[in-house]
mmCIF file of C-alpha atoms in Angstrom:
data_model
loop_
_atom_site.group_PDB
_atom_site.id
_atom_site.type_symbol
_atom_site.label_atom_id
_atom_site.label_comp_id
_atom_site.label_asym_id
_atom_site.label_seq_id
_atom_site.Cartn_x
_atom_site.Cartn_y
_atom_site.Cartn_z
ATOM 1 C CA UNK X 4 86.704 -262.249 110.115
ATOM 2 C CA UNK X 5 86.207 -258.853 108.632
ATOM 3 C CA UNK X 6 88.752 -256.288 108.164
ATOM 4 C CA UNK X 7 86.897 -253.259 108.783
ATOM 5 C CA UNK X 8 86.709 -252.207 104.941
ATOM 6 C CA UNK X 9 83.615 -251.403 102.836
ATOM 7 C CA UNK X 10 83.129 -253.813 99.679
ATOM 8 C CA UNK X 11 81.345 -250.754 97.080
ATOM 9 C CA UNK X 12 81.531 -252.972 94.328
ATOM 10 C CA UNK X 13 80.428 -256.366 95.769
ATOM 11 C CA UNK X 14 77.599 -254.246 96.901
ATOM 12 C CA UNK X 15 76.674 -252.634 93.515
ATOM 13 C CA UNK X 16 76.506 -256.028 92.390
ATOM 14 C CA UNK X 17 73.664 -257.534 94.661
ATOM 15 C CA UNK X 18 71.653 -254.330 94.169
ATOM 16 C CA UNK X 19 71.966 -254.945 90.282
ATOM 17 C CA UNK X 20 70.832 -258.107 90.640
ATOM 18 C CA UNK X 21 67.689 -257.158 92.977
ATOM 19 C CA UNK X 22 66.611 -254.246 90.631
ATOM 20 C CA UNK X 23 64.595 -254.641 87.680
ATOM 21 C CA UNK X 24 64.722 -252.896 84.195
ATOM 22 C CA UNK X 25 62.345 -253.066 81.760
ATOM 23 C CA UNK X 26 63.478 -253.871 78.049
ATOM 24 C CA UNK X 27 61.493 -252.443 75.182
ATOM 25 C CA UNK X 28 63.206 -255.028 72.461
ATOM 26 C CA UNK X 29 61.978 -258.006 74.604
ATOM 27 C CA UNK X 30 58.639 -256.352 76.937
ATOM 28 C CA UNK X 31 60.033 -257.871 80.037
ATOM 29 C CA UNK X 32 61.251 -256.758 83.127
ATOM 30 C CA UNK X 33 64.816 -258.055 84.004
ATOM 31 C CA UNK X 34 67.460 -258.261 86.776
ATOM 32 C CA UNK X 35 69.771 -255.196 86.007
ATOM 33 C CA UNK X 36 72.344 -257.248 86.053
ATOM 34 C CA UNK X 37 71.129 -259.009 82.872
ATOM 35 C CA UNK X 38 71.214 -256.415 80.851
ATOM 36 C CA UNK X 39 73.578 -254.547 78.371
ATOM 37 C CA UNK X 40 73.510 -250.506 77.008
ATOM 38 C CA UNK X 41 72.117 -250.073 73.520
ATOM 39 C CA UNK X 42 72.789 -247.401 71.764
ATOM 40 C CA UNK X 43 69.001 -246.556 69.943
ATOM 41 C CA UNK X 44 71.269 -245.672 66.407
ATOM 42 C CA UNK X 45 74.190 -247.935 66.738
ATOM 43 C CA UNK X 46 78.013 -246.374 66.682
ATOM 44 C CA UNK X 47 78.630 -247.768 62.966
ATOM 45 C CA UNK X 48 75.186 -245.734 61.962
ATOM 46 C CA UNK X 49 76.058 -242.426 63.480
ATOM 47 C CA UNK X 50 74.946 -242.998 67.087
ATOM 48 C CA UNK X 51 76.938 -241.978 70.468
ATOM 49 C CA UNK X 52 77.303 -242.353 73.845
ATOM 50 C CA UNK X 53 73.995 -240.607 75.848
ATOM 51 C CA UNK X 54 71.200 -241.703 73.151
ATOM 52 C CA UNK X 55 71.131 -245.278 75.000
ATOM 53 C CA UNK X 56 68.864 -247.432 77.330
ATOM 54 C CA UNK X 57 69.841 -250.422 79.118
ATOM 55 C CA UNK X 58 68.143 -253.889 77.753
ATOM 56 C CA UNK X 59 68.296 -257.774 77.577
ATOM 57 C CA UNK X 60 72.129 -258.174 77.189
ATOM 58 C CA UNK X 61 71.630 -261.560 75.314
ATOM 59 C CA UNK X 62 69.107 -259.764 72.672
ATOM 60 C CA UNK X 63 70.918 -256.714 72.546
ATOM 61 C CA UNK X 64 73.965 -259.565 70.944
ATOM 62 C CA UNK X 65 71.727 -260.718 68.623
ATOM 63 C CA UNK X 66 70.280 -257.989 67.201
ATOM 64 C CA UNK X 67 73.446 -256.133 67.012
ATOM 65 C CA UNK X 68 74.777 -258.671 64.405
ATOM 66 C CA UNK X 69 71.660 -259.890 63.061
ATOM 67 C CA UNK X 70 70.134 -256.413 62.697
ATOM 68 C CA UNK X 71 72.345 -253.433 63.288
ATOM 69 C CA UNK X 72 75.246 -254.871 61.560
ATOM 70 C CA UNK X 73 73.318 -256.233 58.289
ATOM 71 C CA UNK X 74 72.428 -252.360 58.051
ATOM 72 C CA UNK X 75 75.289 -251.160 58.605
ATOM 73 C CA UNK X 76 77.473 -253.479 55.605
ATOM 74 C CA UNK X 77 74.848 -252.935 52.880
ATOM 75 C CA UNK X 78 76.502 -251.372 50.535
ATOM 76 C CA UNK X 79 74.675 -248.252 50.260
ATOM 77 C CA UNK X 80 74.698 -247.841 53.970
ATOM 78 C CA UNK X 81 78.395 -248.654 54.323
ATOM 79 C CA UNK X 82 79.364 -246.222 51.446
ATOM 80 C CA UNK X 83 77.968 -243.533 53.815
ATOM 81 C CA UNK X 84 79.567 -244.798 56.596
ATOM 82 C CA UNK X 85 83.174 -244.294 54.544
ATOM 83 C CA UNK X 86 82.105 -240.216 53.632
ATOM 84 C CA UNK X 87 80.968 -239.682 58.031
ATOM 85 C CA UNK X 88 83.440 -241.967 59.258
ATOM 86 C CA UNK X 89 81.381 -244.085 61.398
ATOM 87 C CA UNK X 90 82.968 -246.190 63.721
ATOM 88 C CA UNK X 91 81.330 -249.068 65.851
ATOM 89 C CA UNK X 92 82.540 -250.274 68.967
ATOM 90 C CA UNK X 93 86.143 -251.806 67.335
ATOM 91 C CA UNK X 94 86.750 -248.693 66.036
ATOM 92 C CA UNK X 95 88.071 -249.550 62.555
ATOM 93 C CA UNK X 96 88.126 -247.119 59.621
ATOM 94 C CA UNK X 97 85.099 -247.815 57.667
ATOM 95 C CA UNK X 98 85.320 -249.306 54.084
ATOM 96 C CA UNK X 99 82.497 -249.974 51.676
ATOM 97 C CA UNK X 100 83.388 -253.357 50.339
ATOM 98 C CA UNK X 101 81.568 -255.064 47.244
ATOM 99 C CA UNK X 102 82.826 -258.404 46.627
ATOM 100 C CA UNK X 103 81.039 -259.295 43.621
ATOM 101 C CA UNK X 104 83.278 -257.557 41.066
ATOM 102 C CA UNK X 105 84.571 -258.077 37.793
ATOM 103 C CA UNK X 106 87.207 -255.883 35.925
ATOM 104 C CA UNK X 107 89.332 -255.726 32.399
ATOM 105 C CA UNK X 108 88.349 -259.323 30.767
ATOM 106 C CA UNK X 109 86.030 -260.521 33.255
ATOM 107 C CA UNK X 110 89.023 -261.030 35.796
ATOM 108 C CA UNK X 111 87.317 -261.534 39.536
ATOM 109 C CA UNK X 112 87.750 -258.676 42.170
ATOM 110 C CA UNK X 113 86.653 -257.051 45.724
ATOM 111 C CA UNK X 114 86.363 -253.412 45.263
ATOM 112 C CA UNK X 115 86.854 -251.344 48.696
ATOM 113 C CA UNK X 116 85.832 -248.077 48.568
ATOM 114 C CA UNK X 117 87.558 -245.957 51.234
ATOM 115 C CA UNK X 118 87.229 -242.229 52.047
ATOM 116 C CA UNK X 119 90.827 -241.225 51.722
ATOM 117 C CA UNK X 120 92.506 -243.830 49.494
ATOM 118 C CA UNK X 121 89.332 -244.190 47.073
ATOM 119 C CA UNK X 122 88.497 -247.037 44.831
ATOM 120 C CA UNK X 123 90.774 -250.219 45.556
ATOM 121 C CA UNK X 124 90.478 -253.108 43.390
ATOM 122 C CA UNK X 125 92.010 -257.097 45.286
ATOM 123 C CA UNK X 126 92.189 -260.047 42.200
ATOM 124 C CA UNK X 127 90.824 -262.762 43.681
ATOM 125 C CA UNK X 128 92.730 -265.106 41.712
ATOM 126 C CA UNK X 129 95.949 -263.212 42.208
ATOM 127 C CA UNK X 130 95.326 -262.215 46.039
ATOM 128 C CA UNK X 131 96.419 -258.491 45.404
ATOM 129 C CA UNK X 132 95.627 -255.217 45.125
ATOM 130 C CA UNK X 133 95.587 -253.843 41.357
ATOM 131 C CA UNK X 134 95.702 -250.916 39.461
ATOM 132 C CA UNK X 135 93.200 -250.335 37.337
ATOM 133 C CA UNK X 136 92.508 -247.914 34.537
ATOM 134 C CA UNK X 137 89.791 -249.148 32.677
ATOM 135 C CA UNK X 138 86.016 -249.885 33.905
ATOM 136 C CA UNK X 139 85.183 -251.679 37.063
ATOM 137 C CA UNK X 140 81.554 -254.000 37.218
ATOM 138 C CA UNK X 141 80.134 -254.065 40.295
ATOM 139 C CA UNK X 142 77.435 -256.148 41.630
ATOM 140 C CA UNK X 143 75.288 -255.736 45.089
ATOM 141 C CA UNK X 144 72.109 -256.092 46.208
ATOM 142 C CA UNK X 145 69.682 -254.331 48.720
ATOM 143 C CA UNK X 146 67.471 -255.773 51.149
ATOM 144 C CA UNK X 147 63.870 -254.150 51.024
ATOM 145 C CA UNK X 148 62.337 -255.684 54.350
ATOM 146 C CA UNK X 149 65.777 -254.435 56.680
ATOM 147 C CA UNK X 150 65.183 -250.881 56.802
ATOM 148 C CA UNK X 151 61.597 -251.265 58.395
ATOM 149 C CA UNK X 152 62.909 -253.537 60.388
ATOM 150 C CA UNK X 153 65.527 -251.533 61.899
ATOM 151 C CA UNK X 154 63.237 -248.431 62.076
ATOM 152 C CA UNK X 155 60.770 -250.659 64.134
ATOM 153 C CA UNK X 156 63.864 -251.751 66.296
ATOM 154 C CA UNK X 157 64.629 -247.680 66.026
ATOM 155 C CA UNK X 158 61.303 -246.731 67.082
ATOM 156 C CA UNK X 159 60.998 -249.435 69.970
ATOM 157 C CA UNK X 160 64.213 -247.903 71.738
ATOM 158 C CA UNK X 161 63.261 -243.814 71.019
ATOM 159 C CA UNK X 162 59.972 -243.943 71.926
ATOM 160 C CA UNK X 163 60.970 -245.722 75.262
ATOM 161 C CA UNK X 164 63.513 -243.425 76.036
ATOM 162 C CA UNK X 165 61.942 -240.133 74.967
ATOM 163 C CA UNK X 166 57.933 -241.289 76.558
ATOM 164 C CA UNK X 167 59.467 -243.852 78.908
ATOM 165 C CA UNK X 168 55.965 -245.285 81.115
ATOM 166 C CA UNK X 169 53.416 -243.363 78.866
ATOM 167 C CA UNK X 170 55.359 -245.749 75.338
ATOM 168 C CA UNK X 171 55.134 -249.052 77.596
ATOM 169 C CA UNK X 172 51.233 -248.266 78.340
ATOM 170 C CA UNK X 173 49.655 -246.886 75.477
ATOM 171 C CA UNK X 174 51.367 -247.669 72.176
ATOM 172 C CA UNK X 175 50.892 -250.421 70.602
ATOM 173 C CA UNK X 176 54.505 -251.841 70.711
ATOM 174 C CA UNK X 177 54.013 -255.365 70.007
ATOM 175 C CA UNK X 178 53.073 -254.305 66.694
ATOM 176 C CA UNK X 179 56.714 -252.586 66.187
ATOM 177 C CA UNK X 180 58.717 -256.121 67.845
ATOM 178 C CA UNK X 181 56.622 -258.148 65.119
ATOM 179 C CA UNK X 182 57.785 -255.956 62.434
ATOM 180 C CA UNK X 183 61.610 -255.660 63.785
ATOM 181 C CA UNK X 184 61.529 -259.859 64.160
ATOM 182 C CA UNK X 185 60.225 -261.018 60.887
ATOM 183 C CA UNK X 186 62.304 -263.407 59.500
ATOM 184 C CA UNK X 187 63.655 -262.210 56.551
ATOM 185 C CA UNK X 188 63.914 -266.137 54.763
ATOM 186 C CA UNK X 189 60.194 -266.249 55.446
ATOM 187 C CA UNK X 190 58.973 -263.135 53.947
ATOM 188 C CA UNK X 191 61.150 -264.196 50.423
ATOM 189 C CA UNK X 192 58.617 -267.084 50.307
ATOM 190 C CA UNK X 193 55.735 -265.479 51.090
ATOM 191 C CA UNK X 194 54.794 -261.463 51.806
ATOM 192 C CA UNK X 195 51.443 -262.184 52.926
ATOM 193 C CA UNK X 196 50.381 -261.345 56.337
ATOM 194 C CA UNK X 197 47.775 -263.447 57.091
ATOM 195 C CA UNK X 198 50.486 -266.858 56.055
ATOM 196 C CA UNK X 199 53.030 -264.772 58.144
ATOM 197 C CA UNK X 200 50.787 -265.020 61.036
ATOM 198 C CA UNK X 201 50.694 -261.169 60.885
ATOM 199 C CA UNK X 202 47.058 -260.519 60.486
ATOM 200 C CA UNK X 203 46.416 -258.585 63.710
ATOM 201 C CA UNK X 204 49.247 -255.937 61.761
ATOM 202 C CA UNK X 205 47.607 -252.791 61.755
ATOM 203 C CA UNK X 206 50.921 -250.112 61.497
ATOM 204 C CA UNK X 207 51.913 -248.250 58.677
ATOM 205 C CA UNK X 208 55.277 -248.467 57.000
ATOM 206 C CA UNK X 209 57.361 -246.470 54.357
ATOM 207 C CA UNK X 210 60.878 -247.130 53.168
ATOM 208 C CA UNK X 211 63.149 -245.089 51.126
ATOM 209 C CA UNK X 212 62.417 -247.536 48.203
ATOM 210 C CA UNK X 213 59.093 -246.430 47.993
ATOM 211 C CA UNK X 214 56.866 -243.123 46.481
ATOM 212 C CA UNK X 215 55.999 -241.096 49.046
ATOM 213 C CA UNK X 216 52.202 -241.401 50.400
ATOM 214 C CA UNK X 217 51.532 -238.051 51.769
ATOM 215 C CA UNK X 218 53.221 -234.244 52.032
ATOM 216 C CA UNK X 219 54.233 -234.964 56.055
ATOM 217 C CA UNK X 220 56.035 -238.176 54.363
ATOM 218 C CA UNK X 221 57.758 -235.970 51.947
ATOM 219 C CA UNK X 222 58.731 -233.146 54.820
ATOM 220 C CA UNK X 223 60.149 -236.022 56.975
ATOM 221 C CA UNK X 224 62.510 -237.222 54.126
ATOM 222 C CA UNK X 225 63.562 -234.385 53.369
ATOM 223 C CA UNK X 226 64.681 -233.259 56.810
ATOM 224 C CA UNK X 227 66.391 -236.930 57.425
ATOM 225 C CA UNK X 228 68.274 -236.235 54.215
ATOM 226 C CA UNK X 229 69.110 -232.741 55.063
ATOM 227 C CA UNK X 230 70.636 -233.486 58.479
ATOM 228 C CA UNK X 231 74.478 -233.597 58.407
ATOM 229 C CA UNK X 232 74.239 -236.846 60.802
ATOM 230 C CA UNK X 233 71.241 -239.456 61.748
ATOM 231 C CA UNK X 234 68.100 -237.997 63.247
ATOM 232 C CA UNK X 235 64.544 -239.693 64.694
ATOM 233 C CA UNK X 236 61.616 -237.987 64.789
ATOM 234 C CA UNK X 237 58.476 -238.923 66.739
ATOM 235 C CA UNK X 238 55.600 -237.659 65.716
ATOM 236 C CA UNK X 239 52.136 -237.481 68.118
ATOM 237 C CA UNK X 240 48.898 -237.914 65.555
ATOM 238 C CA UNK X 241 44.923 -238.535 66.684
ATOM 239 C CA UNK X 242 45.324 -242.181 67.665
ATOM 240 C CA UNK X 243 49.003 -243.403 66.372
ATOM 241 C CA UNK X 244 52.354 -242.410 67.032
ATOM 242 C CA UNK X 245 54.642 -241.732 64.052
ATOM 243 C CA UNK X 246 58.545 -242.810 64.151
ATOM 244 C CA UNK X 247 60.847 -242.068 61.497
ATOM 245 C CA UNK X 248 64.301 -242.741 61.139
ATOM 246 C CA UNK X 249 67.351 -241.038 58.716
ATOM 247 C CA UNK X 250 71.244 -242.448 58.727
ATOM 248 C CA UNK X 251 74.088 -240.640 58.044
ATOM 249 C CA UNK X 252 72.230 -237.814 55.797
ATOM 250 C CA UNK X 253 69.700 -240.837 54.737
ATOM 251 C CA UNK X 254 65.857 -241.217 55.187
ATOM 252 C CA UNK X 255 65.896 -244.873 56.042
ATOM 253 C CA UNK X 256 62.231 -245.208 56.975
ATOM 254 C CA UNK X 257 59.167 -244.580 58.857
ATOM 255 C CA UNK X 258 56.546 -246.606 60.884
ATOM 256 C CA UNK X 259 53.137 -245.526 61.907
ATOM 257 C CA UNK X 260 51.971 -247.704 64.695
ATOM 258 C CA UNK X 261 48.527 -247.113 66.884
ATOM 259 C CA UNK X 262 48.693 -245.312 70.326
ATOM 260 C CA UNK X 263 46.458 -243.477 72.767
ATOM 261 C CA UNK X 264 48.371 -240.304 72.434
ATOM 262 C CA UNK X 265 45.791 -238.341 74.577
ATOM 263 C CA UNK X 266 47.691 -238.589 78.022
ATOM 264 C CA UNK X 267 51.303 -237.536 76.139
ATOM 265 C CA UNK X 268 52.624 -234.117 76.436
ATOM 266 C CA UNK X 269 49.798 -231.822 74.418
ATOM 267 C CA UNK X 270 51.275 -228.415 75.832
ATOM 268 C CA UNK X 271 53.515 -226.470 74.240
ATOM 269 C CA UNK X 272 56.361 -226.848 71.342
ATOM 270 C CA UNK X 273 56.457 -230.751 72.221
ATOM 271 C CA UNK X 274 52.796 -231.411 71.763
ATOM 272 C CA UNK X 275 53.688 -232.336 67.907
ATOM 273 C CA UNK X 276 56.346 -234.621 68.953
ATOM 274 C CA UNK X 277 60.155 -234.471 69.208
ATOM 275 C CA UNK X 278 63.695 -234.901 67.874
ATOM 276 C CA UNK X 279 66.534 -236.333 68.556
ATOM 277 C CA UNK X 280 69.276 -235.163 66.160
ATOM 278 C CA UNK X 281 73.178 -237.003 66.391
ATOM 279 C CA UNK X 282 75.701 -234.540 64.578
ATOM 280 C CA UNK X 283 79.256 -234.418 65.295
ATOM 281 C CA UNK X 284 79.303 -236.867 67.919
ATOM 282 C CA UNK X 285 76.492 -234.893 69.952
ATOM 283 C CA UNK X 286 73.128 -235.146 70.848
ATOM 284 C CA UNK X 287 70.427 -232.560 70.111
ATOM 285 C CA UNK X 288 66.748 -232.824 71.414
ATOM 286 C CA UNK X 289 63.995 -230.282 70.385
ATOM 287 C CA UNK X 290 60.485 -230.923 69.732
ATOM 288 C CA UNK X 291 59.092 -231.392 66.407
ATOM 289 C CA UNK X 292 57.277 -227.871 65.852
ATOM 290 C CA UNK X 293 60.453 -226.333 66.591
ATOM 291 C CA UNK X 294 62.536 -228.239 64.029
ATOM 292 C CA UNK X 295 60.032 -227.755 61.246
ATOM 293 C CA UNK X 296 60.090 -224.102 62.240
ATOM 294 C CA UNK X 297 63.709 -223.779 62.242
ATOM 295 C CA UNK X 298 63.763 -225.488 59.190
ATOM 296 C CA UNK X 299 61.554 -223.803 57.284
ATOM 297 C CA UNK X 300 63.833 -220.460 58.658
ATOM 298 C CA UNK X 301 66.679 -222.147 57.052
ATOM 299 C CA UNK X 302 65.006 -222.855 53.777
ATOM 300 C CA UNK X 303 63.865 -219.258 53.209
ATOM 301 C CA UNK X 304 66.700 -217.933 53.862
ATOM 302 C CA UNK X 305 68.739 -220.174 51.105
ATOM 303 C CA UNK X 306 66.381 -218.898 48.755
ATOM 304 C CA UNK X 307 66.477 -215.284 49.538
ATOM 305 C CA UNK X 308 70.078 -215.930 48.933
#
């Protein structure tokens, strides 16, 4: 027997399940009820609410630890995290932790690094916090193959959200989910494509660890370094679309992945591209002619100074 009231919510949730989203990460259409929000740069990188699409809730867990949160606990990465104060979703205070330390006669230590209270050293053995005077040894290492990945995973979620059907249809974007889910334990045994069965790989890629190819490679870096926050830029070239990626004040990477970029927006500023810019917990968007114009402004200006 009903009692004459409306049931909004039990409502919302059949309609959820009826409608269908599509996910980038995964290519599939799912029930919107099987999906989570993503944030394109995670929270811990520099990313906010707004620069977000909905996708496969169950990948969107994965990928978060396996992916986002590798990135984001690297020690260089972290460090930056501690000077912007990046916060994922629990909210803690960042600290740059490197646990393979060694200080005064080769006594075992974690070293924290943290923005306001600086260097901390715990004794392993002694299960304390020290002071220390003299030199402090630390150790850490830095994955090579996680930055492209996470600028394909970058470049997967901008280039839906910013070209939404025209991405899905005429960029290449298997190429960018075979680059985002390489196994990492594979490519240490072998880098080869054809053994990774990666042969049909036709993208290019750039990380901060290596020499710049080309002066546009050189402009982008600079302008992910320069930006007091993270910042993507996608590029429109004859045949490709371009996707780079800076964290925190960081050129992270860049991927160059085939597309038919003749029906995209080729009017206007936006006919070079566009950028999305995350500073102070906002979101900018401008196209990519503007930015370079603006920048160049900026430049001139500092040296007429």
């Amino acid at each position: 027997m009903s009692d004459g009231k409306s049931r909004p919510i039990t409502l919302t949730r059949v309609e959820s399940r009826l409608r269908t989203i599509y996910c980038p990460y995964t290519d599939q259409e799912i029930n919107e009820g099987e999906t989570s929000k993503e944030h394109i740069i995670p929270l811990s990188l520099g990313g906010v609410n707004g620069f977000d699409i909905p996708v496969n809730s169950v990948f969107n867990s994965q990928v978060g630890s396996s992916l986002d949160g590798a990135l984001a606990n690297e020690f260089l990465v972290s460090f930056r995290r501690t000077r912007y104060n990046a916060r994922g979703h629990s909210g803690k205070e960042p600290v740059a932790t490197v646990k393979k330390a060694t200080y005064g006669d080769g006594r075992l230590a974690h070293v924290h690094f943290h923005q306001k209270k600086g260097l901390r050293v715990w004794d392993v053995r002694e299960r304390k916090l020290k002071q220390v005077t003299g030199p402090v040894r630390v150790e850490t290492t830095v994955s090579v193959d996680l930055p492209i990945r996470f600028t394909a995973k970058v470049a997967l979620g901008a280039g839906y959200y910013v070209y939404e059907h025209l991405f899905r249809k005429y960029v290449d974007h298997r190429q960018l989910r075979d680059v985002m889910n390489i196994d990492p334990a594979i490519l240490q045994v072998s880098k080869s494509r054809s053994s990774l069965g990666l042969e049909h790989l036709t993208l290019r890629v750039d990380g901060y660890f290596s020499e710049p190819s080309s002066g546009i490679l050189r402009v982008v870096r600079e302008l992910c370094s320069a930006v007091n926050g993270s910042v993507v830029v996608l590029m429109l070239g004859d045949g490709c679309l371009g996707v780079a990626v800076g964290i925190l004040g960081q050129y992270v990477g860049m991927v160059n992945v085939p597309a038919n970029t003749v029906s995209f927006p080729n009017q206007g500023d936006y006919r070079w591209g566009h950028v999305v810019t995350i500073v102070r917990g906002e979101v900018w968007r401008s196209s990519w002619r503007g930015t370079l114009v603006a920048w160049e402004k900026r430049l001139r200006e500092a040296r007429d100074d």
